[in-house]
Coordinates of C-alpha atoms in Angstrom, one line a residue:
M1 CA -4.8 -0.9 -17.3
T2 CA -4.5 1.2 -20.5
D3 CA -1.7 3.7 -21.0
K4 CA -4.3 6.5 -20.8
E5 CA -5.6 5.2 -17.5
A6 CA -2.1 4.9 -16.1
D7 CA -1.3 8.5 -17.1
E8 CA -4.6 9.9 -15.7
R9 CA -4.2 12.2 -12.7
R10 CA -6.8 12.3 -10.0
R11 CA -7.3 14.8 -7.2
L12 CA -7.4 13.0 -3.9
G13 CA -9.4 14.1 -0.8
G14 CA -12.2 16.1 -2.3
W15 CA -10.5 19.4 -1.6
L16 CA -10.7 20.5 -5.2
P17 CA -13.5 19.9 -7.7
S18 CA -13.0 16.9 -9.9
N19 CA -14.5 18.8 -12.9
E20 CA -11.6 20.4 -14.7
E21 CA -13.9 22.9 -16.5
Q22 CA -15.1 24.2 -13.2
L23 CA -11.5 24.7 -12.0
A24 CA -10.5 26.3 -15.2
Q25 CA -13.3 28.8 -14.9
Y26 CA -12.5 29.4 -11.3
R27 CA -8.9 30.2 -12.2
T28 CA -9.9 32.5 -15.0
D29 CA -12.3 34.4 -12.9
L30 CA -9.7 34.7 -10.1
A31 CA -7.1 36.1 -12.5
E32 CA -9.5 38.7 -13.8
K33 CA -10.3 39.9 -10.3
A34 CA -6.6 39.8 -9.3
R35 CA -5.6 42.0 -12.3
A36 CA -8.3 44.5 -11.3
R37 CA -7.1 44.7 -7.7
A38 CA -3.4 45.0 -8.7
A39 CA -4.1 48.2 -10.6
H40 CA -4.8 50.1 -7.3
A41 CA -3.4 48.0 -4.5
P42 CA 0.3 47.6 -3.3
R43 CA 1.7 44.1 -3.3
T44 CA 1.8 42.2 0.0
A45 CA 5.3 41.9 1.5
A46 CA 5.2 38.1 1.6
V47 CA 4.3 37.9 -2.1
E48 CA 7.0 40.5 -2.9
Q49 CA 9.6 38.3 -1.1
L50 CA 8.4 35.2 -3.0
A51 CA 8.7 37.1 -6.3
A52 CA 12.2 38.3 -5.3
L53 CA 13.3 34.7 -4.5
L54 CA 12.1 33.5 -7.9
D55 CA 13.7 36.5 -9.7
G56 CA 17.0 36.1 -7.9
D57 CA 17.5 32.3 -8.2
P58 CA 17.9 31.2 -11.9
V59 CA 17.2 27.6 -11.1
L60 CA 14.0 28.3 -9.3
R61 CA 12.9 30.8 -11.9
M62 CA 13.6 28.2 -14.6
D63 CA 11.7 25.5 -12.8
M64 CA 8.7 27.7 -12.2
T65 CA 8.7 29.0 -15.8
R66 CA 9.0 25.5 -17.2
A67 CA 6.3 24.1 -14.9
I68 CA 3.9 26.8 -16.1
N69 CA 4.7 26.1 -19.7
Q70 CA 4.5 22.4 -19.3
A71 CA 1.0 22.7 -17.8
R72 CA -0.1 25.0 -20.6
D73 CA 1.4 22.8 -23.2
K74 CA -0.8 20.0 -21.8
G75 CA -3.8 22.1 -22.5
Y76 CA -4.7 23.2 -19.0
V77 CA -6.2 26.6 -18.4
L78 CA -4.2 28.3 -15.6
G79 CA -5.4 31.9 -15.8
Y80 CA -1.7 33.0 -16.0
S81 CA 1.2 32.4 -18.4
S82 CA 4.2 33.8 -16.5
I83 CA 5.6 34.2 -13.0
E84 CA 4.6 37.8 -12.9
E85 CA 1.0 37.0 -13.7
L86 CA 1.1 34.3 -11.1
M87 CA 2.4 36.7 -8.4
V88 CA -0.6 39.0 -9.2
I89 CA -3.0 36.2 -8.5
I90 CA -1.2 35.0 -5.3
D91 CA -1.2 38.6 -4.0
Y92 CA -5.0 38.8 -4.6
L93 CA -5.4 35.6 -2.6
M94 CA -3.9 37.3 0.5
T95 CA -7.3 39.0 1.1
Y96 CA -9.5 36.2 -0.2
A97 CA -12.2 34.6 2.0
P98 CA -13.5 31.2 0.8
P99 CA -17.1 31.3 -0.3
F100 CA -19.5 28.4 0.2
S101 CA -20.2 26.3 -2.9
E102 CA -22.4 23.2 -3.2
K103 CA -20.5 21.7 -6.2
S104 CA -17.1 23.4 -6.5
L105 CA -16.0 24.2 -3.0
I106 CA -12.4 25.4 -2.9
H107 CA -11.2 26.2 0.6
C108 CA -7.5 26.7 -0.3
P109 CA -7.4 28.7 -3.6
L110 CA -3.6 28.4 -3.9
N111 CA -4.1 24.7 -4.4
A112 CA -6.3 25.4 -7.4
V113 CA -3.9 28.0 -8.8
L114 CA -0.8 25.8 -8.6
D115 CA -2.7 22.5 -9.1
W116 CA -1.2 21.6 -12.6
P117 CA 2.3 23.3 -12.4
M118 CA 2.9 21.4 -9.2
C119 CA 2.6 18.0 -10.8
M120 CA 4.6 18.8 -14.0
P121 CA 8.2 17.4 -14.2
S122 CA 9.7 20.8 -13.4
G123 CA 7.1 21.3 -10.7
Y124 CA 8.2 18.2 -8.8
A125 CA 11.7 19.7 -8.6
L126 CA 10.5 23.2 -7.7
F127 CA 8.2 22.1 -4.8
R128 CA 11.0 20.1 -3.2
D129 CA 13.2 23.1 -2.8
P130 CA 13.6 24.1 0.9
A131 CA 13.9 27.8 0.2
F132 CA 10.9 27.9 -2.1
N133 CA 8.8 25.9 0.4
Q134 CA 9.8 28.2 3.2
Q135 CA 8.7 31.2 1.2
I136 CA 5.4 29.5 0.3
K137 CA 4.8 28.8 4.0
H138 CA 5.4 32.5 4.6
V139 CA 2.8 33.4 2.0
L140 CA 0.3 30.9 3.6
D141 CA 1.0 32.4 7.1
C142 CA 0.2 35.8 5.7
W143 CA -3.1 34.5 4.3
C144 CA -3.8 32.8 7.7
G145 CA -3.4 36.2 9.3
F146 CA -6.1 37.7 7.1
L147 CA -8.4 34.7 7.8
S148 CA -7.9 35.3 11.5
G149 CA -9.1 38.9 11.3
P150 CA -12.6 40.5 11.0
H151 CA -12.3 41.4 7.3
S152 CA -12.3 37.6 6.4
R153 CA -16.1 37.4 7.3
E154 CA -17.3 38.4 3.9
H155 CA -19.2 35.2 3.3
L156 CA -20.4 34.6 6.9
N157 CA -24.0 35.4 6.0
T158 CA -27.3 33.8 4.9
S159 CA -27.1 34.9 1.3
P160 CA -26.9 32.2 -1.3
P161 CA -25.0 30.9 -3.2
N162 CA -21.8 32.0 -1.3
G163 CA -23.1 32.4 2.3
W164 CA -21.9 29.9 4.8
F165 CA -25.2 30.3 6.8
S166 CA -27.5 29.9 3.8
P167 CA -29.9 26.9 3.8
E168 CA -27.8 25.1 1.2
A169 CA -24.7 25.4 3.4
D170 CA -26.6 24.4 6.5
E171 CA -27.6 21.1 4.8
K172 CA -23.9 20.3 4.6
I173 CA -22.7 21.4 8.0
N174 CA -25.7 21.6 10.3
L175 CA -24.9 24.7 12.2
S176 CA -27.4 24.0 15.0
Q177 CA -24.8 21.6 16.5
F178 CA -22.3 24.4 17.0
V179 CA -21.9 27.4 19.2
C180 CA -23.3 30.4 17.3
D181 CA -26.0 33.0 17.5
P182 CA -28.0 34.0 14.4
D183 CA -29.1 37.2 16.2
K184 CA -25.5 38.5 16.3
P185 CA -23.5 39.9 13.4
Y186 CA -21.7 37.1 11.6
W187 CA -23.5 34.8 14.0
G188 CA -20.9 35.6 16.7
F189 CA -17.9 34.5 14.8
S190 CA -14.9 36.8 15.0
S191 CA -13.2 35.7 11.7
W192 CA -13.2 33.0 9.0
N193 CA -10.8 30.9 11.1
D194 CA -13.1 31.2 14.1
F195 CA -15.9 29.8 12.0
F196 CA -13.7 27.1 10.5
T197 CA -12.6 25.8 14.0
R198 CA -16.1 26.2 15.4
R199 CA -17.1 24.5 18.7
F200 CA -19.8 22.0 19.4
R201 CA -22.6 22.9 21.7
E202 CA -22.7 21.3 25.1
G203 CA -24.0 17.7 24.7
E204 CA -23.4 17.4 21.0
R205 CA -21.3 14.4 19.7
P206 CA -20.7 12.7 23.1
V207 CA -17.7 10.5 23.4
D208 CA -18.7 6.8 23.0
Q209 CA -18.0 4.6 26.0
P210 CA -15.7 7.1 27.8
D211 CA -14.8 4.6 30.5
N212 CA -13.8 1.8 28.0
D213 CA -10.0 2.0 27.5
K214 CA -10.3 -0.4 24.5
I215 CA -12.4 2.1 22.5
I216 CA -10.5 4.6 20.3
V217 CA -12.6 7.7 19.4
S218 CA -11.8 9.9 16.4
P219 CA -10.2 13.2 17.5
C220 CA -12.1 15.2 14.9
E221 CA -15.1 15.3 12.6
A222 CA -13.7 12.8 10.2
A223 CA -14.4 9.5 8.5
P224 CA -12.2 6.4 8.9
Y225 CA -9.8 5.9 6.0
N226 CA -7.4 3.2 6.9
I227 CA -5.6 1.4 9.8
Q228 CA -2.0 0.2 9.6
R229 CA -0.9 -2.4 12.2
D230 CA 2.5 -3.4 13.5
V231 CA 4.2 -0.3 12.1
K232 CA 7.9 0.0 11.8
L233 CA 10.2 2.9 12.5
T234 CA 10.7 3.3 8.7
D235 CA 7.9 1.9 6.7
S236 CA 5.9 2.1 3.5
F237 CA 2.3 3.2 4.2
W238 CA -0.9 2.7 2.3
I239 CA -1.0 5.5 -0.3
K240 CA 0.7 4.0 -3.3
A241 CA 3.4 2.5 -1.0
Q242 CA 4.9 6.0 -0.3
P243 CA 8.0 5.8 2.0
Y244 CA 6.3 7.4 5.0
S245 CA 7.0 6.3 8.5
L246 CA 7.0 7.0 12.2
L247 CA 10.2 9.0 11.8
D248 CA 8.4 11.1 9.2
I249 CA 5.5 11.6 11.6
F250 CA 7.6 12.5 14.7
S251 CA 10.7 13.9 12.8
A252 CA 14.2 12.5 12.9
G253 CA 15.0 14.7 15.9
Q254 CA 12.4 12.8 17.9
Q255 CA 13.6 9.2 17.2
E256 CA 13.3 8.1 20.9
L257 CA 9.7 9.2 20.9
A258 CA 9.0 7.5 17.6
Q259 CA 10.6 4.3 18.8
R260 CA 7.9 4.0 21.5
F261 CA 5.3 3.5 18.8
V262 CA 7.1 0.8 16.9
G263 CA 4.8 -2.3 16.6
G264 CA 1.7 -0.2 17.3
S265 CA -1.2 0.7 15.0
I266 CA -1.9 3.9 13.0
Y267 CA -5.4 5.1 12.4
Q268 CA -5.9 7.5 9.5
C269 CA -9.1 9.5 9.1
F270 CA -10.3 11.8 6.3
L271 CA -11.4 15.3 7.0
S272 CA -13.4 16.9 4.2
A273 CA -13.6 20.6 3.3
F274 CA -17.1 20.8 4.8
D275 CA -16.1 19.4 8.2
Y276 CA -15.2 21.7 11.1
H277 CA -11.5 21.8 11.9
R278 CA -11.2 21.6 15.7
W279 CA -9.2 18.8 17.2
H280 CA -10.0 17.0 20.5
A281 CA -8.2 14.5 22.7
P282 CA -10.9 12.0 23.7
I283 CA -8.6 9.8 25.7
A284 CA -8.0 9.1 29.4
G285 CA -4.6 10.7 29.5
V286 CA -2.7 14.0 29.8
I287 CA -0.9 15.7 26.9
K288 CA 2.7 16.0 28.0
K289 CA 4.2 17.3 24.8
A290 CA 3.1 19.1 21.6
Y291 CA 5.2 20.6 18.8
A292 CA 4.6 21.8 15.2
L293 CA 6.3 19.9 12.4
D294 CA 6.6 21.3 8.9
G295 CA 5.6 19.1 6.0
T296 CA 7.4 18.7 2.7

């Protein structure tokens, strides 16, 4: 492997376009729209709080400023050159509904905006800070609230190239499989999130061999990625030997629960941006416990 190949960064998972020129243009266009909106719209409270955190903490402010500068020094087009300009863009994203795209689909625009600063040396420090991550989560929760409301249905239509019901989009997601009604406004979906977690019609995607306890069925519309057998309580899993384990999956506070799965197998599947995001439990069992666990 050459030094250039070793230094090359790749976007995993297909959630952002691999073409950097497309992403640079996307960020530039986003910044222009954001500046236009900021001229006549008050800033969202969640973004105001994020800006206040960065303004009030000199270490976080330094890390963010340096991460932006390091990315720009590397030659990446971000669409912003300061924290203030970044806040303008993030605020614009609080009322952003993802459009369909055949070649450059971006479901989570914040990923595209922070893509390069995140992986700069100062970005690694910044995005490990608990207070910063908590505030970013607050921002994402704010955006989720918008996506759960009726104003997020901007692109739930048949008009190409952005419409999610256009012929081009239908080739990707095959809407005939899902519960929807083309005769209703927005095909019956109450919001973007309602569309994103759409339901299969009765009889679609039947569970294979439902009476065979030796068959494990994928819980979502996803492709198999990898299987890890004989897992340990603390382990190094398959993605570049990252120290990820049963304790990380269940959390340190659930060690007794995690211990029950030691020696078992882990199935990892890949969910693309075009797949619907509704989860199922296709097993002969009863869910006894469920809890949300924040990531890092």
